[in-house]
Short mmCIF file of C-alpha atoms and ligand atoms in Angstrom, two decimals:
data_model
loop_
_atom_site.label_atom_id
_atom_site.label_comp_id
_atom_site.label_asym_id
_atom_site.label_seq_id
_atom_site.Cartn_x
_atom_site.Cartn_y
_atom_site.Cartn_z
CA MET A 1 -6.18 -10.56 6.96
CA ILE A 2 -3.88 -10.50 3.96
CA PHE A 3 -4.08 -7.61 1.48
CA TYR A 4 -3.08 -7.57 -2.18
CA GLU A 5 -2.46 -4.21 -3.86
CA LEU A 6 -3.55 -4.59 -7.47
CA TYR A 7 -3.00 -2.36 -10.48
CA LEU A 8 -5.83 -3.31 -12.83
CA ARG A 9 -4.23 -2.08 -16.07
CA SER A 10 -1.38 -4.56 -15.58
CA PHE A 11 -3.32 -7.57 -14.32
CA TYR A 12 -5.46 -9.50 -16.81
CA ASP A 13 -7.04 -8.41 -20.10
CA SER A 14 -10.48 -9.78 -21.03
CA ASN A 15 -11.02 -8.06 -24.40
CA ASP A 16 -7.65 -8.23 -26.15
CA ASP A 17 -6.91 -4.50 -26.08
CA GLY A 18 -3.75 -5.07 -24.06
CA LEU A 19 -5.14 -3.35 -20.96
CA GLY A 20 -6.18 -5.14 -17.81
CA ASP A 21 -9.85 -4.66 -16.93
CA PHE A 22 -12.65 -5.56 -14.52
CA LEU A 23 -13.66 -8.74 -16.34
CA GLY A 24 -10.01 -9.74 -16.53
CA LEU A 25 -9.83 -9.51 -12.77
CA LYS A 26 -13.03 -11.54 -12.56
CA ASN A 27 -11.34 -14.27 -14.64
CA LYS A 28 -8.39 -14.37 -12.27
CA LEU A 29 -10.04 -14.17 -8.87
CA ASP A 30 -9.01 -17.77 -8.28
CA TYR A 31 -5.34 -16.83 -8.54
CA LEU A 32 -5.85 -14.47 -5.59
CA CYS A 33 -7.95 -16.98 -3.65
CA ASN A 34 -5.36 -19.71 -4.15
CA LEU A 35 -2.65 -17.41 -2.91
CA GLY A 36 -4.68 -16.87 0.26
CA ILE A 37 -5.63 -13.22 -0.22
CA ASP A 38 -8.50 -11.81 1.87
CA TYR A 39 -8.67 -8.21 0.65
CA VAL A 40 -7.90 -6.77 -2.77
CA TRP A 41 -6.87 -3.11 -2.68
CA LEU A 42 -7.65 -1.70 -6.13
CA LEU A 43 -5.52 1.26 -7.15
CA PRO A 44 -7.81 4.08 -8.41
CA ILE A 45 -10.30 2.90 -11.05
CA MET A 46 -12.34 6.09 -11.41
CA LYS A 47 -12.33 8.14 -14.61
CA SER A 48 -8.93 9.78 -14.93
CA PRO A 49 -6.65 11.12 -17.64
CA ALA A 50 -3.60 9.63 -15.88
CA PHE A 51 -2.28 6.07 -16.19
CA HIS A 52 -2.04 5.86 -12.37
CA GLY A 53 -5.59 7.11 -11.82
CA TYR A 54 -4.74 9.41 -8.91
CA THR A 55 -6.10 12.48 -10.70
CA VAL A 56 -9.81 11.83 -10.90
CA SER A 57 -11.96 13.63 -13.47
CA ASP A 58 -15.25 12.10 -12.33
CA PHE A 59 -15.67 10.47 -8.93
CA TYR A 60 -18.87 8.70 -9.98
CA GLU A 61 -17.64 7.03 -13.15
CA VAL A 62 -15.29 4.15 -13.73
CA ASN A 63 -12.41 4.61 -16.12
CA PRO A 64 -13.90 3.35 -19.44
CA VAL A 65 -10.66 1.55 -20.31
CA TYR A 66 -11.45 -0.84 -17.45
CA GLY A 67 -15.00 -1.63 -18.58
CA THR A 68 -18.38 -0.53 -17.24
CA LEU A 69 -19.81 -0.05 -13.78
CA GLU A 70 -21.82 -3.25 -14.37
CA HIS A 71 -18.59 -5.15 -15.12
CA LEU A 72 -17.13 -3.85 -11.87
CA LYS A 73 -20.25 -4.80 -9.88
CA ASN A 74 -20.19 -8.33 -11.36
CA THR A 75 -16.54 -8.70 -10.48
CA LEU A 76 -17.07 -7.56 -6.90
CA LYS A 77 -20.10 -9.85 -6.59
CA GLU A 78 -18.22 -12.88 -7.84
CA GLY A 79 -15.26 -12.02 -5.60
CA HIS A 80 -17.58 -11.78 -2.60
CA GLU A 81 -19.00 -15.19 -3.42
CA LYS A 82 -15.46 -16.57 -3.35
CA GLY A 83 -14.81 -14.93 0.04
CA LEU A 84 -12.75 -11.97 -1.19
CA LYS A 85 -13.29 -8.37 -0.11
CA PHE A 86 -12.36 -5.20 -1.97
CA VAL A 87 -10.93 -1.89 -0.89
CA LEU A 88 -11.03 1.13 -3.20
CA ASP A 89 -8.16 3.60 -3.38
CA LEU A 90 -9.88 6.97 -3.20
CA PRO A 91 -7.75 10.06 -3.80
CA ILE A 92 -9.89 12.99 -2.65
CA ASN A 93 -7.18 15.51 -1.82
CA HIS A 94 -7.20 16.77 -5.42
CA VAL A 95 -8.97 16.34 -8.76
CA ALA A 96 -7.93 16.29 -12.42
CA VAL A 97 -7.70 19.58 -14.31
CA SER A 98 -10.37 18.20 -16.67
CA SER A 99 -12.86 17.55 -13.84
CA GLU A 100 -16.12 19.43 -14.05
CA TRP A 101 -15.49 20.94 -10.60
CA PHE A 102 -12.22 22.51 -11.65
CA GLN A 103 -13.41 23.57 -15.09
CA LYS A 104 -16.38 25.38 -13.54
CA ALA A 105 -14.09 26.92 -10.93
CA LEU A 106 -11.87 28.24 -13.71
CA LYS A 107 -14.87 30.02 -15.18
CA GLY A 108 -15.48 31.60 -11.78
CA GLU A 109 -18.69 29.64 -11.11
CA GLU A 110 -20.02 29.39 -7.54
CA PRO A 111 -19.51 27.40 -5.40
CA TYR A 112 -16.75 25.66 -7.34
CA LYS A 113 -14.26 28.53 -7.46
CA ASN A 114 -14.04 28.37 -3.65
CA TRP A 115 -13.36 24.64 -3.74
CA PHE A 116 -9.80 25.36 -4.88
CA ILE A 117 -6.99 27.57 -3.60
CA TRP A 118 -5.87 30.44 -5.83
CA ALA A 119 -2.67 32.40 -5.38
CA ASN A 120 -2.96 36.00 -4.19
CA GLU A 121 -0.29 38.66 -3.64
CA LYS A 122 0.76 36.97 -0.38
CA ALA A 123 1.72 33.71 -2.14
CA ASP A 124 5.33 32.96 -3.00
CA LEU A 125 4.98 31.46 -6.49
CA ASP A 126 8.39 29.82 -6.18
CA GLU A 127 7.58 27.94 -2.96
CA ILE A 128 8.53 24.26 -3.22
CA ARG A 129 7.14 21.23 -1.38
CA HIS A 130 9.28 20.00 1.49
CA TRP A 131 10.30 16.57 0.20
CA ASP A 132 11.64 17.51 -3.22
CA ASP A 133 12.00 20.62 -5.37
CA SER A 134 8.58 20.57 -7.08
CA LYS A 135 6.66 23.83 -6.98
CA ILE A 136 3.36 24.00 -5.15
CA TRP A 137 1.77 26.78 -7.30
CA GLN A 138 0.67 25.75 -10.77
CA LYS A 139 -0.04 28.17 -13.61
CA ILE A 140 -3.18 27.89 -15.68
CA GLY A 141 -4.01 30.75 -18.07
CA ASP A 142 -3.40 33.91 -16.09
CA LYS A 143 -4.07 32.23 -12.70
CA TYR A 144 -2.09 30.09 -10.25
CA PHE A 145 -3.71 27.27 -8.25
CA TYR A 146 -2.36 25.30 -5.31
CA GLY A 147 -1.38 21.77 -6.40
CA ILE A 148 0.92 19.94 -4.02
CA PHE A 149 1.12 16.93 -6.40
CA GLY A 150 1.85 18.92 -9.54
CA PRO A 151 0.18 20.81 -12.40
CA ALA A 152 -2.25 17.97 -13.24
CA SER A 153 -3.93 17.86 -9.82
CA PRO A 154 -5.48 20.98 -8.24
CA ASP A 155 -5.94 20.53 -4.49
CA LEU A 156 -9.44 20.80 -3.08
CA ASN A 157 -10.00 23.43 -0.41
CA PHE A 158 -11.49 21.57 2.54
CA GLU A 159 -12.02 24.80 4.48
CA ASN A 160 -15.45 24.59 2.74
CA PRO A 161 -17.87 22.47 4.80
CA GLU A 162 -20.05 21.81 1.74
CA LEU A 163 -17.13 19.96 0.21
CA TRP A 164 -17.11 17.57 3.16
CA ASN A 165 -20.67 16.63 2.23
CA GLU A 166 -19.71 16.11 -1.41
CA ILE A 167 -16.98 13.69 -0.32
CA LYS A 168 -19.43 11.78 1.86
CA LYS A 169 -21.65 11.24 -1.18
CA ILE A 170 -18.67 9.75 -3.00
CA PHE A 171 -17.92 7.32 -0.17
CA LYS A 172 -21.58 6.29 -0.10
CA PHE A 173 -21.67 5.72 -3.86
CA TRP A 174 -18.72 3.33 -3.83
CA LEU A 175 -19.90 1.44 -0.76
CA GLU A 176 -23.24 0.93 -2.50
CA THR A 177 -21.39 -0.23 -5.61
CA GLY A 178 -20.03 -3.08 -3.52
CA PHE A 179 -16.70 -2.01 -2.05
CA ASP A 180 -15.85 -3.15 1.48
CA GLY A 181 -13.70 -0.20 2.44
CA PHE A 182 -11.20 2.42 1.34
CA ARG A 183 -7.52 3.15 1.13
CA LEU A 184 -7.41 6.86 1.88
CA ASP A 185 -4.80 8.47 -0.27
CA ALA A 186 -2.60 11.31 0.98
CA ALA A 187 -4.42 11.47 4.32
CA LYS A 188 -2.06 14.05 5.83
CA HIS A 189 -2.55 16.42 2.85
CA ILE A 190 -6.25 17.28 3.26
CA PHE A 191 -5.18 20.28 5.33
CA ASP A 192 -1.60 20.96 4.37
CA PHE A 193 -1.96 24.64 3.53
CA ASP A 194 -2.16 27.69 5.79
CA ILE A 195 -4.82 29.82 4.16
CA GLU A 196 -4.01 32.89 6.32
CA GLU A 197 -0.27 32.84 5.69
CA MET A 198 -0.65 31.41 2.17
CA HIS A 199 2.00 28.75 2.39
CA PHE A 200 2.37 25.00 2.78
CA LYS A 201 1.85 23.76 6.35
CA TYR A 202 0.59 20.42 7.67
CA GLN A 203 -2.35 20.85 10.04
CA HIS A 204 -2.54 17.40 11.55
CA GLU A 205 -5.26 18.30 14.07
CA LYS A 206 -7.61 19.47 11.32
CA ASN A 207 -6.83 16.36 9.31
CA VAL A 208 -7.65 14.18 12.30
CA GLU A 209 -10.98 15.99 12.74
CA PHE A 210 -11.81 15.54 9.05
CA TRP A 211 -10.95 11.85 8.98
CA LYS A 212 -12.81 11.12 12.21
CA GLU A 213 -15.96 12.49 10.66
CA MET A 214 -15.43 10.64 7.37
CA THR A 215 -14.66 7.33 9.07
CA LYS A 216 -17.74 7.67 11.26
CA TYR A 217 -19.80 8.37 8.17
CA ILE A 218 -18.34 5.41 6.24
CA LYS A 219 -19.12 3.06 9.14
CA SER A 220 -22.64 4.48 9.43
CA ILE A 221 -23.25 3.29 5.86
CA LYS A 222 -21.44 -0.03 6.26
CA GLU A 223 -20.61 -1.04 9.80
CA ASP A 224 -17.81 -3.43 8.95
CA ALA A 225 -16.22 -1.29 6.22
CA ILE A 226 -12.46 -1.21 6.59
CA VAL A 227 -10.60 2.08 6.44
CA ILE A 228 -6.87 2.31 5.74
CA SER A 229 -4.85 5.50 5.83
CA GLU A 230 -1.78 6.57 3.90
CA VAL A 231 0.34 8.88 6.03
CA TRP A 232 3.86 8.67 4.66
CA ASP A 233 5.93 10.17 7.40
CA ALA A 234 8.11 9.61 10.47
CA PRO A 235 6.68 7.44 13.29
CA GLU A 236 5.77 10.41 15.54
CA ILE A 237 3.61 11.88 12.75
CA VAL A 238 2.05 8.55 11.75
CA ARG A 239 1.09 8.11 15.42
CA LYS A 240 -0.95 11.33 15.43
CA TYR A 241 -3.43 9.51 13.17
CA GLU A 242 -3.70 6.30 15.21
CA GLY A 243 -7.08 5.20 16.42
CA ILE A 244 -9.11 6.85 13.66
CA PHE A 245 -8.54 4.21 11.03
CA ASP A 246 -8.66 0.42 11.20
CA ILE A 247 -5.22 0.15 9.62
CA GLY A 248 -2.46 2.70 9.13
CA PHE A 249 0.31 1.99 6.66
CA ASN A 250 3.56 1.57 8.52
CA PHE A 251 5.97 3.45 6.24
CA PRO A 252 8.67 3.53 8.93
CA ILE A 253 8.75 -0.25 9.14
CA ALA A 254 8.84 -0.63 5.35
CA GLU A 255 11.84 1.69 5.17
CA ASP A 256 13.70 0.43 8.24
CA LEU A 257 13.15 -3.24 7.54
CA LYS A 258 14.66 -2.84 4.08
CA MET A 259 17.57 -0.94 5.56
CA THR A 260 18.09 -3.71 8.15
CA LEU A 261 18.03 -6.32 5.40
CA LYS A 262 20.53 -4.34 3.34
CA LYS A 263 22.85 -3.90 6.28
CA GLU A 264 22.29 -7.56 7.29
CA SER A 265 22.26 -6.34 10.86
CA PRO A 266 20.45 -8.02 13.81
CA SER A 267 21.05 -5.01 16.07
CA GLU A 268 19.32 -2.76 13.48
CA PHE A 269 16.42 -5.22 13.45
CA ASN A 270 16.06 -4.74 17.19
CA LYS A 271 16.05 -0.95 16.80
CA THR A 272 13.51 -1.19 13.96
CA LEU A 273 10.97 -2.99 16.13
CA ILE A 274 11.38 -0.52 18.99
CA LYS A 275 11.04 2.45 16.65
CA CYS A 276 8.39 1.20 14.26
CA ILE A 277 6.00 -1.08 16.17
CA PRO A 278 6.24 -0.04 19.84
CA GLU A 279 2.51 -0.67 20.19
CA TYR A 280 3.09 -4.41 19.73
CA LEU A 281 5.93 -4.65 22.24
CA PRO A 282 5.01 -6.02 25.71
CA ASP A 283 4.04 -2.63 27.20
CA GLY A 284 2.42 -1.18 24.08
CA LYS A 285 -1.21 -0.48 23.27
CA VAL A 286 -2.60 -0.89 19.76
CA LEU A 287 -4.99 1.81 18.52
CA SER A 288 -4.91 1.14 14.76
CA LYS A 289 -3.43 -2.00 13.24
CA SER A 290 -0.05 -1.65 11.63
CA GLY A 291 -0.25 -2.08 7.84
CA ASN A 292 3.04 -3.87 7.18
CA PHE A 293 4.56 -3.91 3.73
CA LEU A 294 7.88 -3.97 1.96
CA THR A 295 7.02 -1.81 -1.04
CA ASN A 296 4.10 -0.17 -2.78
CA HIS A 297 3.52 1.37 -6.21
CA ASP A 298 5.46 4.54 -5.26
CA MET A 299 8.63 2.62 -4.48
CA THR A 300 11.41 0.60 -6.05
CA ARG A 301 10.26 -3.00 -6.28
CA ILE A 302 11.59 -5.23 -3.54
CA LEU A 303 13.76 -7.51 -5.73
CA SER A 304 15.33 -4.50 -7.47
CA ASP A 305 16.02 -3.00 -4.07
CA LEU A 306 17.38 -6.02 -2.17
CA LYS A 307 18.82 -7.70 -5.29
CA ASP A 308 18.69 -11.18 -3.77
CA GLU A 309 15.80 -13.62 -3.90
CA GLU A 310 16.65 -15.29 -0.61
CA LYS A 311 16.77 -11.92 1.09
CA VAL A 312 13.38 -11.06 -0.38
CA LYS A 313 11.98 -14.31 1.04
CA LEU A 314 13.46 -13.39 4.42
CA GLY A 315 11.77 -9.98 4.19
CA PHE A 316 8.44 -11.66 3.53
CA SER A 317 9.00 -14.14 6.36
CA ILE A 318 9.52 -11.29 8.81
CA LEU A 319 6.41 -9.55 7.52
CA TYR A 320 4.32 -12.69 8.01
CA THR A 321 5.54 -13.32 11.56
CA LEU A 322 5.12 -9.77 12.83
CA PRO A 323 1.82 -8.58 14.32
CA GLY A 324 -0.30 -6.26 12.21
CA VAL A 325 -1.66 -6.76 8.70
CA PRO A 326 0.61 -7.83 5.80
CA PHE A 327 0.26 -6.26 2.36
CA ILE A 328 1.64 -7.55 -0.96
CA TYR A 329 2.17 -5.25 -3.92
CA TYR A 330 1.19 -7.20 -7.08
CA GLY A 331 4.20 -8.90 -8.64
CA GLU A 332 6.22 -8.87 -5.43
CA GLU A 333 5.13 -12.47 -5.02
CA THR A 334 6.55 -13.43 -8.42
CA GLY A 335 9.79 -11.47 -8.13
CA MET A 336 8.96 -8.64 -10.52
CA LYS A 337 11.51 -5.88 -10.79
CA GLY A 338 11.09 -2.13 -11.29
CA ILE A 339 12.68 1.16 -10.34
CA PRO A 340 10.61 4.34 -10.65
CA LYS A 341 12.58 7.20 -12.17
CA ASP A 342 11.42 9.55 -9.43
CA VAL A 343 8.35 10.08 -7.27
CA ASN A 344 6.52 11.70 -10.16
CA PHE A 345 6.87 8.72 -12.44
CA THR A 346 5.78 5.40 -11.07
CA GLU A 347 5.15 3.58 -14.36
CA ASP A 348 8.36 1.58 -14.09
CA SER A 349 7.18 -0.22 -10.98
CA GLN A 350 3.76 -0.91 -12.53
CA GLU A 351 4.74 -3.11 -15.47
CA PRO A 352 2.38 -5.79 -16.82
CA PHE A 353 2.06 -8.78 -14.54
CA HIS A 354 3.36 -11.79 -16.45
CA TRP A 355 1.35 -14.97 -16.59
CA TYR A 356 3.45 -16.76 -19.23
CA GLU A 357 7.11 -17.71 -19.53
CA ASN A 358 7.34 -16.40 -23.12
CA GLY A 359 5.61 -13.13 -22.20
CA PHE A 360 2.36 -13.60 -24.13
CA GLY A 361 -0.83 -15.64 -24.11
CA PRO A 362 -4.52 -15.25 -23.24
CA GLY A 363 -5.22 -12.31 -20.98
CA GLN A 364 -1.64 -11.05 -20.93
CA THR A 365 -1.63 -7.26 -20.57
CA GLU A 366 0.75 -5.27 -22.73
CA TRP A 367 -0.14 -1.63 -22.20
CA LYS A 368 3.55 -0.85 -21.99
CA GLY A 369 6.64 -2.64 -23.17
CA TYR A 370 8.77 -4.36 -20.59
CA LYS A 371 11.86 -2.66 -19.28
CA PHE A 372 12.55 -4.63 -16.11
CA ASN A 373 10.68 -7.89 -16.63
CA PRO A 374 11.52 -9.46 -20.02
CA PRO A 375 10.20 -12.88 -21.08
CA TYR A 376 12.03 -15.93 -19.69
CA SER A 377 13.37 -13.93 -16.74
CA GLY A 378 11.67 -16.17 -14.21
CA GLU A 379 9.03 -13.78 -12.89
CA SER A 380 6.01 -15.18 -14.73
CA VAL A 381 3.39 -17.10 -12.78
CA GLU A 382 4.03 -20.05 -15.11
CA GLU A 383 7.73 -20.24 -14.18
CA GLN A 384 7.22 -19.43 -10.52
CA LYS A 385 4.63 -22.18 -10.10
CA LYS A 386 7.03 -24.83 -11.43
CA ASP A 387 9.87 -24.12 -9.01
CA LYS A 388 9.08 -25.33 -5.50
CA ASN A 389 11.50 -22.83 -3.93
CA SER A 390 10.26 -19.85 -5.96
CA ILE A 391 9.22 -16.61 -4.30
CA LEU A 392 5.61 -17.40 -5.24
CA ASN A 393 5.64 -20.80 -3.56
CA THR A 394 7.41 -19.34 -0.52
CA VAL A 395 4.86 -16.55 -0.20
CA LYS A 396 2.10 -19.15 -0.52
CA SER A 397 3.50 -21.18 2.36
CA LEU A 398 3.99 -18.05 4.44
CA ILE A 399 0.39 -17.00 3.87
CA SER A 400 -0.80 -20.46 4.76
CA PHE A 401 1.35 -20.32 7.95
CA ARG A 402 -0.20 -16.95 8.74
CA LYS A 403 -3.71 -18.23 8.19
CA ASN A 404 -3.09 -21.11 10.58
CA ASN A 405 -1.90 -18.54 13.11
CA LEU A 406 -4.39 -15.74 12.71
CA TRP A 407 -3.78 -14.72 16.33
CA LEU A 408 -0.45 -13.25 15.16
CA GLU A 409 -2.33 -10.21 13.83
CA ASN A 410 -2.88 -9.04 17.41
CA ALA A 411 0.16 -10.66 19.01
CA LYS A 412 2.87 -9.13 21.16
CA VAL A 413 6.49 -9.50 20.09
CA GLU A 414 9.85 -9.33 21.72
CA ILE A 415 13.38 -10.12 20.68
CA LEU A 416 14.64 -12.84 22.98
CA ASN A 417 18.19 -12.87 21.72
CA PHE A 418 20.38 -11.89 18.84
CA ASP A 419 24.01 -12.26 17.92
CA GLU A 420 25.93 -10.88 14.96
CA ASN A 421 23.98 -13.03 12.51
CA VAL A 422 20.72 -14.34 13.87
CA VAL A 423 17.64 -12.85 15.53
CA GLU A 424 15.44 -14.94 17.84
CA LEU A 425 11.98 -13.37 17.98
CA ARG A 426 9.08 -14.40 20.21
CA GLY A 427 5.47 -13.78 19.18
CA TYR A 428 2.77 -14.52 21.74
CA ASP A 429 -0.65 -13.90 23.17
CA GLN A 430 -2.36 -15.50 26.17
CA LEU A 431 -2.92 -18.80 24.38
CA HIS A 432 -0.15 -19.06 21.81
CA GLU A 433 3.58 -18.70 21.46
CA ILE A 434 5.99 -19.04 18.53
CA ILE A 435 9.71 -18.47 18.20
CA ALA A 436 11.17 -17.36 14.86
CA TYR A 437 14.85 -17.55 13.95
CA TYR A 438 16.01 -15.29 11.12
CA ASN A 439 19.50 -15.51 9.66
CA LEU A 440 20.22 -11.98 8.46
CA LYS A 441 23.56 -12.96 6.93
CA SER A 442 24.55 -14.31 3.53
CA SER A 443 26.55 -17.10 5.22
CA ILE A 444 25.38 -20.20 7.14
CA SER A 445 24.82 -19.24 10.79
CA SER A 446 24.25 -21.39 13.88
CA PHE A 447 22.07 -20.63 16.86
CA PHE A 448 20.83 -22.46 19.95
CA LEU A 449 17.34 -23.80 19.18
CA GLN A 450 14.62 -23.97 21.83
CA ASN A 451 12.42 -27.05 22.09
CA GLY A 452 9.21 -26.81 20.16
CA GLN A 453 7.27 -28.10 17.19
CA GLU A 454 8.53 -26.99 13.78
CA LEU A 455 5.98 -24.87 11.91
CA LEU A 456 7.97 -23.60 8.95
CA SER A 457 11.53 -23.71 7.68
CA ILE A 458 12.79 -21.71 4.69
CA GLY A 459 16.18 -22.57 3.20
CA ASN A 460 18.37 -25.65 3.63
CA ASN A 461 18.50 -25.43 7.42
CA TYR A 462 19.58 -28.40 9.56
CA ILE A 463 19.42 -29.19 13.25
CA GLU A 464 21.95 -31.08 15.37
CA ASN A 465 22.03 -31.31 19.19
CA ASN A 466 19.72 -28.38 19.78
CA VAL A 467 21.70 -26.16 17.44
CA ILE A 468 20.20 -24.99 14.18
CA SER A 469 22.39 -24.13 11.21
CA LEU A 470 20.44 -21.65 9.19
CA ALA A 471 21.03 -21.32 5.45
CA PRO A 472 21.97 -17.85 4.16
CA PHE A 473 18.92 -15.63 4.95
CA GLY A 474 17.20 -18.81 6.23
CA VAL A 475 14.18 -18.79 8.52
CA HIS A 476 12.92 -21.35 11.03
CA ILE A 477 9.74 -21.03 13.08
CA ILE A 478 8.68 -23.23 15.97
CA LYS A 479 5.57 -23.44 18.10
CA LYS A 480 5.99 -23.37 21.89
CA LYS A 481 2.28 -23.56 22.68
C1 LIG B 501 0.17 8.94 -2.69
C2 LIG B 501 0.03 7.86 -3.76
C3 LIG B 501 0.74 8.33 -5.02
C4 LIG B 501 -0.05 9.48 -5.59
C5 LIG B 501 -0.44 10.45 -4.58
C6 LIG B 501 -1.21 11.63 -5.02
C7 LIG B 501 -0.33 10.21 -3.22
O1 LIG B 501 0.47 6.67 -3.26
O2 LIG B 501 0.87 7.33 -5.99
O3 LIG B 501 0.75 10.12 -6.62
O4 LIG B 501 -2.52 11.18 -5.25
C8 LIG B 501 4.16 12.04 -0.66
C9 LIG B 501 2.73 12.01 -0.16
C10 LIG B 501 2.07 10.67 -0.40
C11 LIG B 501 2.20 10.30 -1.89
C12 LIG B 501 3.68 10.31 -2.26
C13 LIG B 501 3.91 9.99 -3.74
N1 LIG B 501 1.56 9.02 -2.18
O5 LIG B 501 2.71 12.34 1.21
O6 LIG B 501 0.71 10.79 -0.05
O7 LIG B 501 4.22 11.60 -2.01
C14 LIG B 501 8.58 12.14 2.18
C15 LIG B 501 7.35 12.97 2.48
C16 LIG B 501 6.09 12.24 2.03
C17 LIG B 501 6.21 11.89 0.56
C18 LIG B 501 7.42 11.02 0.36
C19 LIG B 501 7.57 10.73 -1.14
O8 LIG B 501 7.25 13.23 3.87
O9 LIG B 501 4.96 13.09 2.23
O10 LIG B 501 4.98 11.21 0.15
O11 LIG B 501 8.60 11.73 0.81
O12 LIG B 501 8.81 10.28 -1.43
C20 LIG B 501 11.23 9.24 5.74
C21 LIG B 501 10.49 10.46 6.21
C22 LIG B 501 9.29 10.72 5.31
C23 LIG B 501 9.74 10.81 3.86
C24 LIG B 501 10.42 9.50 3.50
C25 LIG B 501 10.88 9.44 2.04
O13 LIG B 501 10.46 8.13 6.00
O14 LIG B 501 10.03 10.25 7.53
O15 LIG B 501 8.67 11.94 5.67
O16 LIG B 501 8.57 10.99 3.05
O17 LIG B 501 11.54 9.29 4.36
O18 LIG B 501 11.81 10.44 1.79
C26 LIG B 501 0.28 9.97 -7.93
C27 LIG B 501 1.45 9.94 -8.90
C28 LIG B 501 2.16 11.27 -8.94
C29 LIG B 501 1.16 12.35 -9.29
C30 LIG B 501 0.01 12.33 -8.32
C31 LIG B 501 -1.10 13.30 -8.69
O19 LIG B 501 2.33 8.90 -8.50
O20 LIG B 501 3.18 11.19 -9.93
O21 LIG B 501 1.79 13.60 -9.24
O22 LIG B 501 -0.58 11.04 -8.28
#
């Protein structure tokens, strides 16, 4: 399985209003198929006042800027015919201020007013969330509501069982619309508030109970629906949620792999595997698959972060040889750049995806001006296609390698050897075995090469007398059986 995280507004425009839309995606399904994508993860497409869509004003309506529900259904249908599947990003931890639920709650209407959390005399109105200095209480008129993600997104109060049923209806609606699964936003935040003590507190056990019930419900509607969770936290916390979902995003590996690549350090690579994917090491047991990625829409884009195309290709090569499920954030494959100003402002890593060298042409989206990706900077599909060593063509060969070795998704891995420059990694199951050599350094590095059939080589690597000289950040993969 290969996933592609897609931001519709930036993808392809079918009606010349500058905004990407459902029919635009329908026009470009072949781009995704040719790349080798299996699942498209659509960032939120429900009605929302926000460009990112994470504050939903109506869970049963599509955002009109993207087209109609019929357009969406047609797009999903055509995608299905081409063998693609679609996962919807569903943020249910909170709603938009303009949502009917919150507006009715503000007027004191039952049951809605109990669906939110209102400050009382016990609340500390200056309390801040633990990862930055944003306040958790938001003022509206003469009231304060709990909103962990800011003043535009009141949190729902899941202490109400009737709300659980409302959420189930939403899952059912989107499965019946044609989606094949969900990316569950902010999964650790459903219960992140202590209603007795009136302050922020993660309640992982309650979250687990909630998600078990939701996942069971989703699968009762569609047996093979795929459920992916977003728990952005340290490995010991992420592990609390294992086994409930099909795939859990592996934030620790995203962070540590990038750090390893920045430090150019084989010993760090070793530590990263032990810390971040112990379940795939020889003695481990896999409960949920590891969702492996380098960046997502909340992060600095990979080329802006690593600042070196060859290093980016190395990062992808590691991702496509490790067990688990690889994810691409749109534009990573073409070398797009972008640095969000802070966690509350992701627009800068969601710039229009460029199809043309000169920055315009049919279907090109232009909902915002470019800041990081100007015309003729090499990151358009047109330019990337022409250069055989481009990131796009490298990602294509890596995906094709992965598809010829689907067993890798459930493989075991171990590091056989490493020196100051190179890592020798073994991936295996009962029937297969590969060895991958990664040069983590910006200089040419030599390493003893085992006998085997070459599967993939990235960079100007050459072999002499069982020794491979790997190009800076070069990769070489062989098949043992
Ligand atoms: C999701 C979406 C995001 C969206 C929302 C809200 C949630 O991807 O686009 O915001 O619908 C936290 C949440 C995540 C959330 C991000 C943006 N992502 O947990 O669910 O914020 C720490 C915290 C994390 C935190 C992260 C953010 O623990 O909880 O994520 O910081 O930087 C080590 C530590 C680890 C630590 C990291 C990073 O790994 O182990 O704990 O994570 O370092 O320091 C959207 C918009 C927002 C808007 C909102 C309504 O983007 O602007 O406000 O919608």
